[in-house]
Amino acid sequence: EVQLVESGGALVQPGGSLRLSCAASEFTISDHYMDWVRQAPGKGLEWVGRTRNKVKSYTTEYAASVKGRFTISRDESKNSVYLQMNSLKSEDTAVYYCARVYGGKGNALDLWGQGTMVTVSS
Amino acid sequence: DVQMTQSPSSLSVSVGDRVTITCRASQSISTYLNWYLQKPGKAPKLLIYASSSLQSGVPSRFSGSGSGTDFTLTISSLQPEDFATYYCQQSYTAQFTFGPGTKVDI
């Protein structure tokens, strides 16, 4: 089955760090850009950032709210994407989703993981 | 950043109703507009991409239109499984942005 599975969510103290993982199955991430999107409890969707593929030199993009604190990377040998989160704040509390960007569909996010919960609290 | 707005923020409807949700971008985004459905506790699901293209497996009662700054999602005859929150999203700029969502309930 074509799917994305996130892991690594946890309760972490303000100022702490956490690394989320997103494992892809039945497709190759090397063909795609991959995004992270988050959703705070009871709120809407917020785009977090992106890792582009080899064709675009694995460049990254970030939302202003996380730039300088979060880093997105990929390991194509493991067919996985990662979100390293540093200097965490209470407002980073959210469900974090990874999603596949489908270039042939106007860059829509056509495949989503089930999400992993990150809680930042003392 | 491109700002996205949606209206209404919520609406109460009945099974069989025709539903129209609008989305507006703060600048022209051509047809780089996508629609998602999200049910409580679940991941979003792509319905419409590139303003008017139906994602594979999505029922034909869903349709989208628009270009530039104004877009519409229409559900021709609402079914029980359609009660959810709908989000528009622009994919025109490198930094994607989502609308605030429209909750459709009974």
PDB file of C-alpha atoms in Angstrom:
ATOM      1  CA  GLU A   1       0.000   0.000   0.000  1.00  0.00           C
ATOM      2  CA  VAL A   2       1.242   3.480  -0.882  1.00  0.00           C
ATOM      3  CA  GLN A   3       1.521   5.278   2.441  1.00  0.00           C
ATOM      4  CA  LEU A   4       3.414   7.615   4.738  1.00  0.00           C
ATOM      5  CA  VAL A   5       3.921   6.790   8.407  1.00  0.00           C
ATOM      6  CA  GLU A   6       5.123   9.432  10.858  1.00  0.00           C
ATOM      7  CA  SER A   7       6.736   8.701  14.201  1.00  0.00           C
ATOM      8  CA  GLY A   8       8.640  10.431  16.954  1.00  0.00           C
ATOM      9  CA  GLY A   9       5.992  12.641  18.490  1.00  0.00           C
ATOM     10  CA  ALA A  10       6.304  13.176  22.241  1.00  0.00           C
ATOM     11  CA  LEU A  11       5.927  15.515  25.191  1.00  0.00           C
ATOM     12  CA  VAL A  12       8.916  17.873  25.333  1.00  0.00           C
ATOM     13  CA  GLN A  13       9.794  20.851  27.499  1.00  0.00           C
ATOM     14  CA  PRO A  14      10.011  24.385  26.109  1.00  0.00           C
ATOM     15  CA  GLY A  15      13.442  24.974  24.637  1.00  0.00           C
ATOM     16  CA  GLY A  16      13.898  21.283  23.935  1.00  0.00           C
ATOM     17  CA  SER A  17      14.450  19.364  20.722  1.00  0.00           C
ATOM     18  CA  LEU A  18      12.686  16.556  18.925  1.00  0.00           C
ATOM     19  CA  ARG A  19      13.150  14.679  15.659  1.00  0.00           C
ATOM     20  CA  LEU A  20      10.183  13.394  13.697  1.00  0.00           C
ATOM     21  CA  SER A  21      10.440  10.712  11.049  1.00  0.00           C
ATOM     22  CA  CYS A  22       8.248   9.953   8.044  1.00  0.00           C
ATOM     23  CA  ALA A  23       8.676   6.600   6.309  1.00  0.00           C
ATOM     24  CA  ALA A  24       7.335   6.129   2.796  1.00  0.00           C
ATOM     25  CA  SER A  25       6.080   2.815   1.422  1.00  0.00           C
ATOM     26  CA  GLU A  26       5.403   1.626  -2.120  1.00  0.00           C
ATOM     27  CA  PHE A  27       6.794   4.748  -3.784  1.00  0.00           C
ATOM     28  CA  THR A  28      10.200   6.409  -3.960  1.00  0.00           C
ATOM     29  CA  ILE A  29      10.641   9.771  -2.261  1.00  0.00           C
ATOM     30  CA  SER A  30      13.492  10.566  -4.653  1.00  0.00           C
ATOM     31  CA  ASP A  31      10.857  11.339  -7.286  1.00  0.00           C
ATOM     32  CA  HIS A  32       9.073  13.886  -5.105  1.00  0.00           C
ATOM     33  CA  TYR A  33       9.272  16.980  -3.000  1.00  0.00           C
ATOM     34  CA  MET A  34       8.087  16.171   0.524  1.00  0.00           C
ATOM     35  CA  ASP A  35       6.367  18.607   2.905  1.00  0.00           C
ATOM     36  CA  TRP A  36       5.547  18.867   6.585  1.00  0.00           C
ATOM     37  CA  VAL A  37       2.233  20.390   7.672  1.00  0.00           C
ATOM     38  CA  ARG A  38       1.037  20.875  11.246  1.00  0.00           C
ATOM     39  CA  GLN A  39      -2.266  21.432  13.002  1.00  0.00           C
ATOM     40  CA  ALA A  40      -2.510  22.892  16.489  1.00  0.00           C
ATOM     41  CA  PRO A  41      -5.342  21.500  18.645  1.00  0.00           C
ATOM     42  CA  GLY A  42      -8.674  22.796  17.363  1.00  0.00           C
ATOM     43  CA  LYS A  43      -6.995  24.938  14.698  1.00  0.00           C
ATOM     44  CA  GLY A  44      -6.448  24.869  10.945  1.00  0.00           C
ATOM     45  CA  LEU A  45      -3.618  23.545   8.821  1.00  0.00           C
ATOM     46  CA  GLU A  46      -0.249  25.313   8.756  1.00  0.00           C
ATOM     47  CA  TRP A  47       2.422  24.526   6.176  1.00  0.00           C
ATOM     48  CA  VAL A  48       5.788  23.998   7.903  1.00  0.00           C
ATOM     49  CA  GLY A  49       8.340  23.292   5.205  1.00  0.00           C
ATOM     50  CA  ARG A  50       9.648  21.237   2.310  1.00  0.00           C
ATOM     51  CA  THR A  51      12.569  19.156   1.096  1.00  0.00           C
ATOM     52  CA  ARG A  52      13.054  19.137  -2.652  1.00  0.00           C
ATOM     53  CA  ASN A  53      14.509  16.201  -4.577  1.00  0.00           C
ATOM     54  CA  LYS A  54      17.916  15.692  -6.198  1.00  0.00           C
ATOM     55  CA  VAL A  55      16.839  17.512  -9.358  1.00  0.00           C
ATOM     56  CA  LYS A  56      16.493  20.633  -7.224  1.00  0.00           C
ATOM     57  CA  SER A  57      19.641  19.899  -5.217  1.00  0.00           C
ATOM     58  CA  TYR A  58      17.739  18.832  -2.099  1.00  0.00           C
ATOM     59  CA  THR A  59      16.981  22.459  -1.270  1.00  0.00           C
ATOM     60  CA  THR A  60      14.557  23.295   1.521  1.00  0.00           C
ATOM     61  CA  GLU A  61      11.878  25.869   2.303  1.00  0.00           C
ATOM     62  CA  TYR A  62      10.438  26.857   5.669  1.00  0.00           C
ATOM     63  CA  ALA A  63       7.563  28.859   7.060  1.00  0.00           C
ATOM     64  CA  ALA A  64       8.628  32.047   8.788  1.00  0.00           C
ATOM     65  CA  SER A  65       7.312  30.706  12.093  1.00  0.00           C
ATOM     66  CA  VAL A  66       9.871  27.868  12.159  1.00  0.00           C
ATOM     67  CA  LYS A  67      12.758  29.147  10.058  1.00  0.00           C
ATOM     68  CA  GLY A  68      16.048  28.912  11.929  1.00  0.00           C
ATOM     69  CA  ARG A  69      14.622  26.416  14.440  1.00  0.00           C
ATOM     70  CA  PHE A  70      13.421  23.523  12.276  1.00  0.00           C
ATOM     71  CA  THR A  71      15.407  21.526   9.717  1.00  0.00           C
ATOM     72  CA  ILE A  72      13.983  19.137   7.149  1.00  0.00           C
ATOM     73  CA  SER A  73      16.139  16.394   5.660  1.00  0.00           C
ATOM     74  CA  ARG A  74      15.759  13.161   3.766  1.00  0.00           C
ATOM     75  CA  ASP A  75      17.517   9.807   3.576  1.00  0.00           C
ATOM     76  CA  GLU A  76      16.666   8.221   0.266  1.00  0.00           C
ATOM     77  CA  SER A  77      18.370   4.948   1.217  1.00  0.00           C
ATOM     78  CA  LYS A  78      15.745   4.626   3.946  1.00  0.00           C
ATOM     79  CA  ASN A  79      13.000   6.230   1.851  1.00  0.00           C
ATOM     80  CA  SER A  80      12.368   8.568   4.754  1.00  0.00           C
ATOM     81  CA  VAL A  81      12.012  12.262   5.549  1.00  0.00           C
ATOM     82  CA  TYR A  82      12.848  13.927   8.848  1.00  0.00           C
ATOM     83  CA  LEU A  83      11.878  17.061  10.764  1.00  0.00           C
ATOM     84  CA  GLN A  84      14.414  18.207  13.343  1.00  0.00           C
ATOM     85  CA  MET A  85      12.796  20.676  15.734  1.00  0.00           C
ATOM     86  CA  ASN A  86      14.956  22.772  18.059  1.00  0.00           C
ATOM     87  CA  SER A  87      14.192  25.581  20.519  1.00  0.00           C
ATOM     88  CA  LEU A  88      10.633  24.337  20.798  1.00  0.00           C
ATOM     89  CA  LYS A  89       7.916  26.687  22.006  1.00  0.00           C
ATOM     90  CA  SER A  90       4.446  26.045  23.383  1.00  0.00           C
ATOM     91  CA  GLU A  91       2.989  27.294  20.103  1.00  0.00           C
ATOM     92  CA  ASP A  92       4.700  24.400  18.289  1.00  0.00           C
ATOM     93  CA  THR A  93       2.245  22.023  19.981  1.00  0.00           C
ATOM     94  CA  ALA A  94       0.427  20.314  17.125  1.00  0.00           C
ATOM     95  CA  VAL A  95      -0.156  17.181  15.124  1.00  0.00           C
ATOM     96  CA  TYR A  96       2.583  17.030  12.508  1.00  0.00           C
ATOM     97  CA  TYR A  97       1.831  15.481   9.126  1.00  0.00           C
ATOM     98  CA  CYS A  98       4.219  14.649   6.325  1.00  0.00           C
ATOM     99  CA  ALA A  99       2.804  14.846   2.830  1.00  0.00           C
ATOM    100  CA  ARG A 100       3.886  14.115  -0.717  1.00  0.00           C
ATOM    101  CA  VAL A 101       3.971  16.973  -3.225  1.00  0.00           C
ATOM    102  CA  TYR A 102       2.726  15.771  -6.610  1.00  0.00           C
ATOM    103  CA  GLY A 103       4.212  17.963  -9.300  1.00  0.00           C
ATOM    104  CA  GLY A 104       1.952  16.563 -11.981  1.00  0.00           C
ATOM    105  CA  LYS A 105      -1.080  17.681  -9.996  1.00  0.00           C
ATOM    106  CA  GLY A 106      -0.269  21.363  -9.606  1.00  0.00           C
ATOM    107  CA  ASN A 107       1.963  20.620  -6.617  1.00  0.00           C
ATOM    108  CA  ALA A 108      -0.981  19.403  -4.568  1.00  0.00           C
ATOM    109  CA  LEU A 109      -0.362  17.341  -1.436  1.00  0.00           C
ATOM    110  CA  ASP A 110      -1.804  14.086  -2.685  1.00  0.00           C
ATOM    111  CA  LEU A 111      -0.676  11.661   0.021  1.00  0.00           C
ATOM    112  CA  TRP A 112      -0.633  12.308   3.781  1.00  0.00           C
ATOM    113  CA  GLY A 113       0.549  10.368   6.776  1.00  0.00           C
ATOM    114  CA  GLN A 114      -1.644   9.763   9.812  1.00  0.00           C
ATOM    115  CA  GLY A 115       0.186  12.406  11.852  1.00  0.00           C
ATOM    116  CA  THR A 116       2.214  12.397  15.058  1.00  0.00           C
ATOM    117  CA  MET A 117       1.473  14.540  18.113  1.00  0.00           C
ATOM    118  CA  VAL A 118       4.039  16.940  19.549  1.00  0.00           C
ATOM    119  CA  THR A 119       3.271  18.580  22.879  1.00  0.00           C
ATOM    120  CA  VAL A 120       5.537  21.325  24.178  1.00  0.00           C
ATOM    121  CA  SER A 121       4.886  21.904  27.854  1.00  0.00           C
ATOM    122  CA  SER A 122       6.672  22.044  31.176  1.00  0.00           C
TER     123      SER A 122
ATOM    124  CA  ASP B   1       3.091  35.518   1.637  1.00  0.00           C
ATOM    125  CA  VAL B   2      -0.138  34.730  -0.160  1.00  0.00           C
ATOM    126  CA  GLN B   3      -3.054  34.975   2.262  1.00  0.00           C
ATOM    127  CA  MET B   4      -6.043  32.716   1.763  1.00  0.00           C
ATOM    128  CA  THR B   5      -9.561  33.395   3.005  1.00  0.00           C
ATOM    129  CA  GLN B   6     -12.617  31.152   2.913  1.00  0.00           C
ATOM    130  CA  SER B   7     -16.309  31.775   3.280  1.00  0.00           C
ATOM    131  CA  PRO B   8     -18.375  30.864   5.030  1.00  0.00           C
ATOM    132  CA  SER B   9     -16.409  29.712   8.073  1.00  0.00           C
ATOM    133  CA  SER B  10     -19.175  27.236   8.823  1.00  0.00           C
ATOM    134  CA  LEU B  11     -22.525  26.178   7.444  1.00  0.00           C
ATOM    135  CA  SER B  12     -25.327  23.932   8.519  1.00  0.00           C
ATOM    136  CA  VAL B  13     -26.877  21.892   5.753  1.00  0.00           C
ATOM    137  CA  SER B  14     -28.922  18.777   5.098  1.00  0.00           C
ATOM    138  CA  VAL B  15     -28.252  15.614   3.145  1.00  0.00           C
ATOM    139  CA  GLY B  16     -28.995  16.276  -0.507  1.00  0.00           C
ATOM    140  CA  ASP B  17     -28.252  20.003  -0.323  1.00  0.00           C
ATOM    141  CA  ARG B  18     -26.041  21.764  -2.842  1.00  0.00           C
ATOM    142  CA  VAL B  19     -23.065  23.322  -1.053  1.00  0.00           C
ATOM    143  CA  THR B  20     -20.784  26.067  -2.311  1.00  0.00           C
ATOM    144  CA  ILE B  21     -17.606  27.186  -0.533  1.00  0.00           C
ATOM    145  CA  THR B  22     -15.531  30.086  -1.768  1.00  0.00           C
ATOM    146  CA  CYS B  23     -11.819  30.734  -1.396  1.00  0.00           C
ATOM    147  CA  ARG B  24      -9.981  33.936  -2.175  1.00  0.00           C
ATOM    148  CA  ALA B  25      -6.245  34.556  -2.553  1.00  0.00           C
ATOM    149  CA  SER B  26      -4.553  37.859  -1.715  1.00  0.00           C
ATOM    150  CA  GLN B  27      -2.836  37.835  -5.128  1.00  0.00           C
ATOM    151  CA  SER B  28      -3.233  35.958  -8.373  1.00  0.00           C
ATOM    152  CA  ILE B  29      -2.309  32.285  -8.078  1.00  0.00           C
ATOM    153  CA  SER B  30      -3.395  31.237 -11.577  1.00  0.00           C
ATOM    154  CA  THR B  31      -5.043  27.816 -11.044  1.00  0.00           C
ATOM    155  CA  TYR B  32      -2.647  26.602  -8.344  1.00  0.00           C
ATOM    156  CA  LEU B  33      -5.487  26.017  -5.908  1.00  0.00           C
ATOM    157  CA  ASN B  34      -6.269  22.743  -4.173  1.00  0.00           C
ATOM    158  CA  TRP B  35      -9.122  21.596  -1.929  1.00  0.00           C
ATOM    159  CA  TYR B  36      -8.917  19.141   0.974  1.00  0.00           C
ATOM    160  CA  LEU B  37     -11.461  17.481   3.220  1.00  0.00           C
ATOM    161  CA  GLN B  38     -10.636  16.651   6.831  1.00  0.00           C
ATOM    162  CA  LYS B  39     -12.670  14.653   9.300  1.00  0.00           C
ATOM    163  CA  PRO B  40     -12.042  14.867  13.059  1.00  0.00           C
ATOM    164  CA  GLY B  41      -8.926  12.999  14.123  1.00  0.00           C
ATOM    165  CA  LYS B  42      -7.978  12.153  10.548  1.00  0.00           C
ATOM    166  CA  ALA B  43      -5.433  13.432   8.057  1.00  0.00           C
ATOM    167  CA  PRO B  44      -6.600  15.765   5.290  1.00  0.00           C
ATOM    168  CA  LYS B  45      -7.576  14.177   1.997  1.00  0.00           C
ATOM    169  CA  LEU B  46      -7.045  15.760  -1.422  1.00  0.00           C
ATOM    170  CA  LEU B  47     -10.316  16.356  -3.309  1.00  0.00           C
ATOM    171  CA  ILE B  48      -9.534  18.803  -6.106  1.00  0.00           C
ATOM    172  CA  TYR B  49      -6.187  19.915  -7.531  1.00  0.00           C
ATOM    173  CA  ALA B  50      -5.270  22.657  -9.969  1.00  0.00           C
ATOM    174  CA  SER B  51      -8.590  24.393  -9.264  1.00  0.00           C
ATOM    175  CA  SER B  52     -10.848  21.989 -11.146  1.00  0.00           C
ATOM    176  CA  SER B  53      -9.249  18.536 -11.499  1.00  0.00           C
ATOM    177  CA  LEU B  54     -10.857  15.743  -9.522  1.00  0.00           C
ATOM    178  CA  GLN B  55      -8.446  13.569  -7.545  1.00  0.00           C
ATOM    179  CA  SER B  56      -8.655   9.879  -8.375  1.00  0.00           C
ATOM    180  CA  GLY B  57     -11.306   8.098  -6.325  1.00  0.00           C
ATOM    181  CA  VAL B  58     -13.172  11.271  -5.343  1.00  0.00           C
ATOM    182  CA  PRO B  59     -16.900  11.206  -6.173  1.00  0.00           C
ATOM    183  CA  SER B  60     -18.067  13.323  -9.096  1.00  0.00           C
ATOM    184  CA  ARG B  61     -20.446  15.300  -6.869  1.00  0.00           C
ATOM    185  CA  PHE B  62     -17.371  17.360  -5.954  1.00  0.00           C
ATOM    186  CA  SER B  63     -16.272  20.030  -8.403  1.00  0.00           C
ATOM    187  CA  GLY B  64     -14.024  23.067  -8.376  1.00  0.00           C
ATOM    188  CA  SER B  65     -13.655  26.198 -10.449  1.00  0.00           C
ATOM    189  CA  GLY B  66     -11.880  29.511 -10.586  1.00  0.00           C
ATOM    190  CA  SER B  67      -8.620  31.166 -11.504  1.00  0.00           C
ATOM    191  CA  GLY B  68      -6.620  34.170 -10.454  1.00  0.00           C
ATOM    192  CA  THR B  69      -7.872  35.081  -6.989  1.00  0.00           C
ATOM    193  CA  ASP B  70     -11.381  33.611  -6.694  1.00  0.00           C
ATOM    194  CA  PHE B  71     -12.218  29.934  -6.432  1.00  0.00           C
ATOM    195  CA  THR B  72     -15.213  27.758  -5.617  1.00  0.00           C
ATOM    196  CA  LEU B  73     -15.745  24.237  -4.325  1.00  0.00           C
ATOM    197  CA  THR B  74     -19.199  22.809  -5.033  1.00  0.00           C
ATOM    198  CA  ILE B  75     -20.798  19.650  -3.663  1.00  0.00           C
ATOM    199  CA  SER B  76     -23.793  18.963  -5.877  1.00  0.00           C
ATOM    200  CA  SER B  77     -25.718  16.760  -3.426  1.00  0.00           C
ATOM    201  CA  LEU B  78     -24.290  16.457   0.065  1.00  0.00           C
ATOM    202  CA  GLN B  79     -23.938  12.940   1.406  1.00  0.00           C
ATOM    203  CA  PRO B  80     -23.624  11.890   5.087  1.00  0.00           C
ATOM    204  CA  GLU B  81     -19.901  11.172   4.678  1.00  0.00           C
ATOM    205  CA  ASP B  82     -19.289  14.736   3.439  1.00  0.00           C
ATOM    206  CA  PHE B  83     -19.804  16.352   6.834  1.00  0.00           C
ATOM    207  CA  ALA B  84     -16.291  17.598   7.535  1.00  0.00           C
ATOM    208  CA  THR B  85     -14.019  20.635   7.380  1.00  0.00           C
ATOM    209  CA  TYR B  86     -12.865  21.815   3.965  1.00  0.00           C
ATOM    210  CA  TYR B  87      -9.615  23.675   3.340  1.00  0.00           C
ATOM    211  CA  CYS B  88      -8.324  25.461   0.276  1.00  0.00           C
ATOM    212  CA  GLN B  89      -4.567  25.709  -0.276  1.00  0.00           C
ATOM    213  CA  GLN B  90      -2.424  27.616  -2.751  1.00  0.00           C
ATOM    214  CA  SER B  91       0.564  25.899  -4.344  1.00  0.00           C
ATOM    215  CA  TYR B  92       1.605  28.841  -6.534  1.00  0.00           C
ATOM    216  CA  THR B  93       4.409  30.108  -4.308  1.00  0.00           C
ATOM    217  CA  ALA B  94       7.213  28.093  -2.757  1.00  0.00           C
ATOM    218  CA  GLN B  95       5.657  28.575   0.685  1.00  0.00           C
ATOM    219  CA  PHE B  96       2.224  27.031   0.584  1.00  0.00           C
ATOM    220  CA  THR B  97      -0.620  28.547   2.558  1.00  0.00           C
ATOM    221  CA  PHE B  98      -3.987  27.159   3.607  1.00  0.00           C
ATOM    222  CA  GLY B  99      -7.300  28.843   4.077  1.00  0.00           C
ATOM    223  CA  PRO B 100      -8.801  28.860   7.599  1.00  0.00           C
ATOM    224  CA  GLY B 101     -11.289  26.121   6.766  1.00  0.00           C
ATOM    225  CA  THR B 102     -15.046  25.762   6.337  1.00  0.00           C
ATOM    226  CA  LYS B 103     -16.864  23.399   8.677  1.00  0.00           C
ATOM    227  CA  VAL B 104     -19.881  21.709   7.128  1.00  0.00           C
ATOM    228  CA  ASP B 105     -22.261  20.176   9.636  1.00  0.00           C
ATOM    229  CA  ILE B 106     -25.858  19.215  10.036  1.00  0.00           C
TER     230      ILE B 106
END
